[in-house]
Coordinates of C-alpha atoms in Angstrom, one line a residue:
Chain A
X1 CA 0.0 0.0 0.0
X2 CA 1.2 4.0 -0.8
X3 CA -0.8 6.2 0.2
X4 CA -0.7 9.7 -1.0
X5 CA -1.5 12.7 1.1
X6 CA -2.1 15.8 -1.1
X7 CA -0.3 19.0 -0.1
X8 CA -2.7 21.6 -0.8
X9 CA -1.2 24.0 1.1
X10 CA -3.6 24.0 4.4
X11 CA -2.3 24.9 8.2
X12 CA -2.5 21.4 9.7
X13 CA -1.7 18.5 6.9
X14 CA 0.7 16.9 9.0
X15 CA -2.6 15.7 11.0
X16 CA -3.6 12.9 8.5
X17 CA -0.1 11.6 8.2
X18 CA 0.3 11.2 11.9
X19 CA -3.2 9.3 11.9
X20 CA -1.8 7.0 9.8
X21 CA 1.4 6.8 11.4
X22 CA -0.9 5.7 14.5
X23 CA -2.7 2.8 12.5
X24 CA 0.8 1.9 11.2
X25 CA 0.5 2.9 7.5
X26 CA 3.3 5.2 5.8
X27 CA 2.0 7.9 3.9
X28 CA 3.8 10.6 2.1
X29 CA 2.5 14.5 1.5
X30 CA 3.3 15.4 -1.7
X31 CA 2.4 17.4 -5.0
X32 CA 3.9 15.8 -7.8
X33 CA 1.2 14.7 -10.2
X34 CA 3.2 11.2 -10.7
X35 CA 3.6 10.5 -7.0
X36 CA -0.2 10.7 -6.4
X37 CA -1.0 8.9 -9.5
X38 CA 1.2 6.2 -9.1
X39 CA -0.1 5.8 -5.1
X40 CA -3.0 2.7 -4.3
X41 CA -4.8 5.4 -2.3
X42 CA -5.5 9.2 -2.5
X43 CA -6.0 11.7 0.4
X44 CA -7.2 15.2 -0.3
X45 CA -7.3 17.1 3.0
X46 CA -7.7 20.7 3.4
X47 CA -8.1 23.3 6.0
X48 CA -8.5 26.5 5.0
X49 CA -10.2 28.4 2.0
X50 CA -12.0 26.8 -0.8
X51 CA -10.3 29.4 -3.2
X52 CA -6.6 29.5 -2.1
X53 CA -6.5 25.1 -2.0
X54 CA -8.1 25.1 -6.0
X55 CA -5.0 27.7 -6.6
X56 CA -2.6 25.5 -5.1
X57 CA -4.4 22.6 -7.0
X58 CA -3.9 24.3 -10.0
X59 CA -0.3 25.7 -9.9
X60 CA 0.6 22.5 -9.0
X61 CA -0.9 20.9 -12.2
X62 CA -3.2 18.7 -10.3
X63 CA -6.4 19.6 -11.1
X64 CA -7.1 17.1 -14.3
X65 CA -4.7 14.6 -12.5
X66 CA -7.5 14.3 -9.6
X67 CA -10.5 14.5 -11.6
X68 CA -8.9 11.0 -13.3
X69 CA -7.5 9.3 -10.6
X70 CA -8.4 5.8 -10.6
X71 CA -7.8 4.6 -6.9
X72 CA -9.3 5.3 -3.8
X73 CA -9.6 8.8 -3.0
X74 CA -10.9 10.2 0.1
X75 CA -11.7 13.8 0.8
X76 CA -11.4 14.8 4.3
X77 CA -13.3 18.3 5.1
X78 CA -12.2 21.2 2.7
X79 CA -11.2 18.3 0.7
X80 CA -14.6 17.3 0.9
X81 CA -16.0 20.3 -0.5
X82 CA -13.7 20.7 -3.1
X83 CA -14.9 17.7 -4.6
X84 CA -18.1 19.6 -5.6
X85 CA -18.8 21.9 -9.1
X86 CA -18.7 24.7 -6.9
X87 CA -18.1 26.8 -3.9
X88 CA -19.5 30.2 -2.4
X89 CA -16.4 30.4 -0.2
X90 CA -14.3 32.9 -2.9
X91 CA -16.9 32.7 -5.5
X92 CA -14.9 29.0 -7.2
X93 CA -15.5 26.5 -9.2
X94 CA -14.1 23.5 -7.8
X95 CA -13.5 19.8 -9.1
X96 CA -16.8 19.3 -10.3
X97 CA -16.6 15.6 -10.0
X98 CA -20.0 15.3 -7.3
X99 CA -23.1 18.0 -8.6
X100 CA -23.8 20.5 -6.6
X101 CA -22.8 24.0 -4.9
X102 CA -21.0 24.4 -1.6
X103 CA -23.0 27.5 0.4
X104 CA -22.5 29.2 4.1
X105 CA -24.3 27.7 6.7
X106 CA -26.7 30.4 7.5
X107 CA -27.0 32.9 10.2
X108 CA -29.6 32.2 12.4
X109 CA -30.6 33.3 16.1
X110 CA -28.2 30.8 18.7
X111 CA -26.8 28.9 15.9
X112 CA -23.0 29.3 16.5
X113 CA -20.4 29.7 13.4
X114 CA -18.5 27.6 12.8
X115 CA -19.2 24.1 13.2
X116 CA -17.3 23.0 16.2
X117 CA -17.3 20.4 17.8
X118 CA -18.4 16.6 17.9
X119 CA -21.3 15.9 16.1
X120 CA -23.6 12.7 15.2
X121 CA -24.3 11.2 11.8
X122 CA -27.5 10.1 9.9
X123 CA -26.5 7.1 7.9
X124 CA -28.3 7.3 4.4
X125 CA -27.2 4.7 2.7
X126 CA -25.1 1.7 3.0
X127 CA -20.9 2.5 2.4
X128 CA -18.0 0.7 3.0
X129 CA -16.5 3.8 5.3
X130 CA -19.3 2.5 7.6
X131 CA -18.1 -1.1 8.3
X132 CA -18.0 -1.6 12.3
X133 CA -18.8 1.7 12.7
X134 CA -21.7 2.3 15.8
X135 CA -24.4 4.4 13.8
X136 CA -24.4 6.8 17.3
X137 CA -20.7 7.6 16.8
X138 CA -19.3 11.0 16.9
X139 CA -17.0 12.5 14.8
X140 CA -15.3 16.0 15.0
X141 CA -16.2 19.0 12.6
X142 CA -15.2 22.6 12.2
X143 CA -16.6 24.3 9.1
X144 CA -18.6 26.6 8.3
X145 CA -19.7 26.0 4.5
X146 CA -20.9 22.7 3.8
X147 CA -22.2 21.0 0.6
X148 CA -25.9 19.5 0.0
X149 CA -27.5 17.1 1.5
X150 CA -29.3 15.1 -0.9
X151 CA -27.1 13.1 -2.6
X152 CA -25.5 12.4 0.9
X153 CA -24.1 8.7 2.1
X154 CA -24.5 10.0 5.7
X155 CA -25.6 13.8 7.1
X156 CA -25.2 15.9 10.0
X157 CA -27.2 19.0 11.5
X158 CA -26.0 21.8 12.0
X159 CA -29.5 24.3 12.0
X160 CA -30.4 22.3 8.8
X161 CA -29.2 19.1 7.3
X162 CA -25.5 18.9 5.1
X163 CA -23.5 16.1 3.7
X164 CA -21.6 14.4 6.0
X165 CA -20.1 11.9 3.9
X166 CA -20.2 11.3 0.3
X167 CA -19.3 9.2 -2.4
X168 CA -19.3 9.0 -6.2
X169 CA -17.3 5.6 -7.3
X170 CA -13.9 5.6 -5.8
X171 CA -14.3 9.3 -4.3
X172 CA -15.3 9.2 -1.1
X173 CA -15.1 12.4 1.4
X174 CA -16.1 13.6 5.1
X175 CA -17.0 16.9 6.1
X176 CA -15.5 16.4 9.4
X177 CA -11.8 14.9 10.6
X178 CA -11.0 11.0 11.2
X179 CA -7.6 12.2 12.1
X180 CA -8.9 13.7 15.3
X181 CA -12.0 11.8 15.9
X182 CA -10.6 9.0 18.5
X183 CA -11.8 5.3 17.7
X184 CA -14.4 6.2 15.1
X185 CA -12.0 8.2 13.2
X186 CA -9.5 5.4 13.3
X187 CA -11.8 3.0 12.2
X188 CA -13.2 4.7 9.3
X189 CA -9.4 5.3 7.7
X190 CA -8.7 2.2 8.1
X191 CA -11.9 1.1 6.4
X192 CA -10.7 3.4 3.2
X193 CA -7.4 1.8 3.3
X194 CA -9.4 -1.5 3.5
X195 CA -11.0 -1.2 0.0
Chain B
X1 CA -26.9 18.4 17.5
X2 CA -23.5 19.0 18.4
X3 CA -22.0 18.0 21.8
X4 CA -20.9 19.9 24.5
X5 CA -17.4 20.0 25.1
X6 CA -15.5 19.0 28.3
X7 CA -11.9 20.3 27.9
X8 CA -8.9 19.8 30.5
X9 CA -6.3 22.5 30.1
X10 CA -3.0 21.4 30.5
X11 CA -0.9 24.6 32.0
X12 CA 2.8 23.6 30.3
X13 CA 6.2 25.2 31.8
X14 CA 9.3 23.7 30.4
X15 CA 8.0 20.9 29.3
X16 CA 5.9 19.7 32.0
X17 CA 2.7 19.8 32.4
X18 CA 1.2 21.9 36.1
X19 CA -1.3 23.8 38.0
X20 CA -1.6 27.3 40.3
X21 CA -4.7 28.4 42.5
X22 CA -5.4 32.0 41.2
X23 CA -2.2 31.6 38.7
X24 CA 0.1 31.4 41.2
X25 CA 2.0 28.6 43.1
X26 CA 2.5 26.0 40.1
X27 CA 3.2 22.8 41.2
X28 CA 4.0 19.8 39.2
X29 CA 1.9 18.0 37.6
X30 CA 3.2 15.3 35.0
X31 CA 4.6 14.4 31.6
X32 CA 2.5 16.4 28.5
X33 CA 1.5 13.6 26.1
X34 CA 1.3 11.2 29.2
X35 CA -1.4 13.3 30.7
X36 CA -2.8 14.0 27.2
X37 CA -3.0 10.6 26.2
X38 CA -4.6 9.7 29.6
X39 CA -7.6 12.3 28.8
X40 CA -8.0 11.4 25.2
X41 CA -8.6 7.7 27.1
X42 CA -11.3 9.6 29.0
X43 CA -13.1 11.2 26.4
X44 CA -12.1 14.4 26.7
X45 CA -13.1 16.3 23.9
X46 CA -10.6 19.0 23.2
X47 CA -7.5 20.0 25.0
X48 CA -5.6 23.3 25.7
X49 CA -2.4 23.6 26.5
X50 CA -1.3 26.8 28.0
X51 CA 2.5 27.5 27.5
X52 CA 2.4 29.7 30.8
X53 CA 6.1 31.0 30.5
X54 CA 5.7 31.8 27.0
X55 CA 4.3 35.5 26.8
X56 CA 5.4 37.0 30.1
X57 CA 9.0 36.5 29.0
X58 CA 8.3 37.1 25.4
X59 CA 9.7 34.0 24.1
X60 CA 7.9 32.2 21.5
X61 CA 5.9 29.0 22.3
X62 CA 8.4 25.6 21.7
X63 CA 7.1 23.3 19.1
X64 CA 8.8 20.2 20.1
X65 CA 6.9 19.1 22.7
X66 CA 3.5 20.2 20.5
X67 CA 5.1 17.8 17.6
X68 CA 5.2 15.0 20.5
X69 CA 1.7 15.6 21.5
X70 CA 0.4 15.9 17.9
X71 CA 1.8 12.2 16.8
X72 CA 0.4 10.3 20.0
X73 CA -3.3 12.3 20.2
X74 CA -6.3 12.2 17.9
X75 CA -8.5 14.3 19.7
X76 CA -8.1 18.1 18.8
X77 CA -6.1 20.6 20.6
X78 CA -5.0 24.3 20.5
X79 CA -1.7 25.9 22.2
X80 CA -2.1 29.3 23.5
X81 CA 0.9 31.2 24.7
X82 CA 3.8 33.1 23.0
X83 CA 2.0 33.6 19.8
X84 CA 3.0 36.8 18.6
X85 CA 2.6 36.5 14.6
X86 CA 1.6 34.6 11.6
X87 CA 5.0 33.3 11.5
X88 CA 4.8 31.8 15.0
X89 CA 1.3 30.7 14.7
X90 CA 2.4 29.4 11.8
X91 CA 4.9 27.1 13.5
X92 CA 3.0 25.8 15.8
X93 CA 0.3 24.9 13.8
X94 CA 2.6 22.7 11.5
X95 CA 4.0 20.7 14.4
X96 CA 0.8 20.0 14.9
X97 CA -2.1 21.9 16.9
X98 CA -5.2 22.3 15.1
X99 CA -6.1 25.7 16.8
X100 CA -4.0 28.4 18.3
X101 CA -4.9 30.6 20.8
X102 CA -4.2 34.8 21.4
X103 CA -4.2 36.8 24.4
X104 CA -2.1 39.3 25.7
X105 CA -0.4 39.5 22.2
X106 CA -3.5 40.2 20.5
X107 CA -4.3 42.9 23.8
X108 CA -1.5 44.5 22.2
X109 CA -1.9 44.4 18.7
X110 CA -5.8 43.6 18.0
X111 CA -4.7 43.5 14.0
X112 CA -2.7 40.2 15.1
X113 CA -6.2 38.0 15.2
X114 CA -7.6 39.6 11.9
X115 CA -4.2 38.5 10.2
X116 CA -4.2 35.1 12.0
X117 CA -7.6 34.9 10.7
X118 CA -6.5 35.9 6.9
X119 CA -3.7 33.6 6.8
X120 CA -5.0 30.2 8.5
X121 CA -9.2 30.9 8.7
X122 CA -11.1 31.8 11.7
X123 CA -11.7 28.5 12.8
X124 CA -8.1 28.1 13.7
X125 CA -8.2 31.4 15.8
X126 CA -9.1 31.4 19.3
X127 CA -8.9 34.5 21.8
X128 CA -8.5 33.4 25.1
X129 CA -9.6 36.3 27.6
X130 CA -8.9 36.9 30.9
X131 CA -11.6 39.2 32.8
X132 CA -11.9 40.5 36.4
X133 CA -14.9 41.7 38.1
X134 CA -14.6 46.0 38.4
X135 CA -18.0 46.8 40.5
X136 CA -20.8 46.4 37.9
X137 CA -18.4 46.1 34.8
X138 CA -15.8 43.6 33.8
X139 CA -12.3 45.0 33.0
X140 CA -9.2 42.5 31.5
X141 CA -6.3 41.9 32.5
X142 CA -3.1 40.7 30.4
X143 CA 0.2 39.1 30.9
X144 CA -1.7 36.7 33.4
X145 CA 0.9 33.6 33.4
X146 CA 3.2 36.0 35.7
X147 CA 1.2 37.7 38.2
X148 CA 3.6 40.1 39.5
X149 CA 3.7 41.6 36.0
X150 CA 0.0 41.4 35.0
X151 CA -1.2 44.4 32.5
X152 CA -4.6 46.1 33.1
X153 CA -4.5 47.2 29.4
X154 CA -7.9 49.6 30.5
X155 CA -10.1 47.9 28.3
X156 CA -13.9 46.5 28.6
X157 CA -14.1 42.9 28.5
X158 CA -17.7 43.4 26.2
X159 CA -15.9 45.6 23.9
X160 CA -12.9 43.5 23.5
X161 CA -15.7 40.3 22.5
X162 CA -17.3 42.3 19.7
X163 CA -14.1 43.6 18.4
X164 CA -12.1 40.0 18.5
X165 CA -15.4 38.6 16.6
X166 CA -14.9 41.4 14.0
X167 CA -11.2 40.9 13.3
X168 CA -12.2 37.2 12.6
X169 CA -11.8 35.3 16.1
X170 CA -13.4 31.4 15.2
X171 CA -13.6 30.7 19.0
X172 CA -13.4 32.5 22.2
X173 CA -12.3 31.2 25.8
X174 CA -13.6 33.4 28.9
X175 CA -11.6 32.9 31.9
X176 CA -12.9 34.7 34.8
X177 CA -10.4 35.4 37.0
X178 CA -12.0 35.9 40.4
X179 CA -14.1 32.2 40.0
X180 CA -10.4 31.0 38.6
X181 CA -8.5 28.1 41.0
X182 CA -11.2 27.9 43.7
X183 CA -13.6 25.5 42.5
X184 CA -16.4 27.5 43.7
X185 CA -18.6 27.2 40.4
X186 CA -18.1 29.4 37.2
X187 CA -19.0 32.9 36.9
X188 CA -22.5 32.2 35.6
X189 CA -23.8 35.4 35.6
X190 CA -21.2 37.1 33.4
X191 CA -20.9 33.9 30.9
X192 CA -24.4 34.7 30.5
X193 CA -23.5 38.2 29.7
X194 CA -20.8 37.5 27.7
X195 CA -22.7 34.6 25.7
X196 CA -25.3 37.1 24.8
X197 CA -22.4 39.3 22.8
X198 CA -21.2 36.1 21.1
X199 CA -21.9 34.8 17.6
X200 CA -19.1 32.1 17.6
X201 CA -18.5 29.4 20.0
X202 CA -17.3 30.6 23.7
X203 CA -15.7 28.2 26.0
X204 CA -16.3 28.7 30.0
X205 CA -13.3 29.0 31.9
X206 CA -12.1 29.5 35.9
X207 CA -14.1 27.7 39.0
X208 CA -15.4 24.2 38.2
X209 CA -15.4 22.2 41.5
X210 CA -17.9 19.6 41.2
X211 CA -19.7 18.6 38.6
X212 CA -23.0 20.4 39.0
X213 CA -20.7 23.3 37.9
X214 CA -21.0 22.2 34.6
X215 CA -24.3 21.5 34.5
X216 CA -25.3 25.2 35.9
X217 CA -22.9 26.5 32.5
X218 CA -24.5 24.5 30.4
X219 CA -28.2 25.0 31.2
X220 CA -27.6 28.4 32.4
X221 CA -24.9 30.0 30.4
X222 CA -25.4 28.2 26.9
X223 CA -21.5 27.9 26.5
X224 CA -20.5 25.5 24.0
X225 CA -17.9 23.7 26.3
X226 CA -16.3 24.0 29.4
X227 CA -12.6 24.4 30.4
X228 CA -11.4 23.2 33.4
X229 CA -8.0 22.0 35.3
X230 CA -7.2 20.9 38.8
X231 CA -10.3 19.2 39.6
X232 CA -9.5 16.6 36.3
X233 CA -5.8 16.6 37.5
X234 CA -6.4 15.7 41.1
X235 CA -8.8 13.2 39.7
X236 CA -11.9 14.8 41.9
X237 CA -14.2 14.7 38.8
X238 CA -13.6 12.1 36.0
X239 CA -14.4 12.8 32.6
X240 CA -16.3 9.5 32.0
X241 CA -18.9 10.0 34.7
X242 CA -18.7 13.6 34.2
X243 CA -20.4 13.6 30.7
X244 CA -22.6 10.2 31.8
X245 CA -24.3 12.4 34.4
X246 CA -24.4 15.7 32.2
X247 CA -26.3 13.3 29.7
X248 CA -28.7 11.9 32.4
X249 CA -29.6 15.9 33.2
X250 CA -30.1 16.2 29.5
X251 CA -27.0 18.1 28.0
X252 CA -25.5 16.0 25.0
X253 CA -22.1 14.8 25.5
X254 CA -20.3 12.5 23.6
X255 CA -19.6 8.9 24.8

């Protein structure tokens, strides 16, 4: 196994490869277009703004090589978002591999921005990130623009209803962070790496 | 619906992780990623780390020991102490910490949170603030890791809340000082105030001593978590049963 950990230029990257390095998988972070295609599975991680990571993406020349990748890929958070046609946050288009517009949560009386904090899932349909996992789990988010809900493998509610987790063939992607949500986290990379 | 959060603060001075009453007086209390690792094993949901040393002698925070923490933990944390510019922030956030946290360095130079905000997002940006009671208003107070050089920097503790929120601040932690190290409850009454100002999360800090303590912030403050120290060090309240009996009152904690 190689997995490939995408630099996009976000505060905290190291995160994901130290969760790995936890289950006992090596995992480099890296750029180069051949690295992450040549790699049995893709990570696309991502804190900070939609439109500064799709620069990054694109100086780096990686934007058609992402769109193609064959492998498992998994989106964690931004990376999550990005995998969408579009985002709000800086006005971007995005991947455009999943349909569908990234917007602000809205402002509404009590509701505090951003999403912080541990937070449940609604399973909607049946994935192979879910294998073992307790449907009550919780998982850690912090966001505060998050993609629709209707095409959705599993959602969270925030003041309304946004995708959780997605998939469309071998993308997968979770709003929040396995690499800092304890067991549940742990379980659900390994179950990508399993596949 | 998101959880409440239960968060030990780990004071850190050279390496090692202890504990004052009213910020003075530290005394020893264990290895960082040993007592880290013991509350991520407790469900704690967050952690803070407070490099205590770090501002009042204006050295920047040290990144080794946050690298250490960052490899062993998969629970989130934030380091607050010594930050005094992107390029600092920027340091510690690669060794590790997901959030980092301003206080007396943003007291002196508010436009420090709006360009932490501008390089890493907001929701890597909390302000920790430390308020006293002044009569009927509440005034801060910086440089609070070294009492016998603490700054009143004459400034309104409402004030500073709405100006932090408008320079970008993703999070803010309210230590009240007189409730701080004497486990007498939290300052209720000007959480509640304070909440009322607040549009992003705000963590409750200074006075939990038994565990109805937490539920009176919850249920009467709305804070999104709780920060606490000596009574999770000295072992008084455990996490576990903690967040078992908050969720048997009715407040949803995570298991």
């Amino acid at each position: 196994m190689s997995v490939a950990v995408i630099d996009s230029g976000g505060a905290n990257l190291g995160s994901v490869v130290q969760a790995l390095n936890r289950i006992g998988v090596d995992s480099h972070l890296t750029r180069e277009p051949e690295a992450i295609q040549r790699a049995s599975h893709v990570i696309l991680p991502g804190v900070g703004a939609a439109a500064a990571a799709m620069a990054a993406l694109r100086q780096a020349g990686l934007i058609d090589v992402l769109k193609n990748l064959q492998q498992p890929v998994l989106g964690i958070c931004l990376g999550l978002q990005l995998l969408f046609e579009r985002s709000q946050e800086g006005d971007v288009d995005c991947l455009g591999i999943i349909p569908g517009t990234v917007a602000r949560l809205p402002e509404t009386a009590g509701l505090r921005l951003p999403h912080m904090g541990w937070n449940q899932l609604e399973w909607q349909m049946d994935d192979p990130l879910a294998a073992g996992l307790d449907p009550k789990a919780w998982f850690y988010f912090v966001h505060t623009f998050v993609a629709p809900p209707g095409q959705a493998v599993a959602t969270s509610v925030h003041g309304q209803a946004f995708a959780a987790v997605v998939r469309q063939d071998n993308f997968a992607a979770c709003q929040f962070h396995p690499e800092k949500s304890a067991g549940p986290g742990q379980r659900l990379l390994q179950n990508f790496l399993s596949y | 619906m998101v959880a409440v959060r239960i968060i030990p603060c780990l004071d850190v001075r050279d390496g090692r992780v202890v504990k004052g009453v009213r910020f003075r007086n530290h005394r020893d209390m264990g290895d960082i990623v040993e007592r880290a690792q013991a509350y991520r094993d407790q469900s704690a949901d967050e952690l803070v780390f407070y490099d205590i040393t770090a501002s009042p002698q204006a050295r920047s925070v040290d990144v080794e020991w946050i690298e250490r923490v960052a490899a062993e933990i998969d629970i989130p944390f934030s380091v607050a102490g010594g930050i005094t510019s992107v390029e600092s922030a920027r340091r510690v956030l690669h060794a590790g910490a997901d959030k980092i946290s301003v206080n007396t360095p943003a007291l002196r130079r508010p436009g420090l949170v709006a360009e932490l905000a501008d390089a890493f997002g907001s929701q890597c940006v909390v302000v920790g603030i430390d308020s006293i009671r002044d009569q009927h208003a509440f005034r801060l107070r910086a440089n609070t890791g070294d009492p016998d050089n603490m700054i009143d920097p004459e400034l309104d503790t409402r004030s500073w809340i709405e100006q932090v929120q408008q320079l970008g601040a993703g999070e803010i932690v309210l230590n009240c000082m007189d409730a701080d190290g004497v486990r007498t409850g939290y300052d209720i009454d000007q959480l509640q105030q304070m909440r009322a100002l607040a549009d992003v999360p705000m963590i409750a800090s200074g006075g939990a001593g038994a565990p109805e303590h937490f539920l009176d912030v919850f249920e009467q403050a709305d804070v999104d978590g709780a920060l606490a120290a000596t009574v999770f060090h000295s072992s008084q309240i455990l996490i576990p049963e903690l967040k078992t009996w908050l969720r048997q009152q009715g407040i949803s904690t995570r298991n």
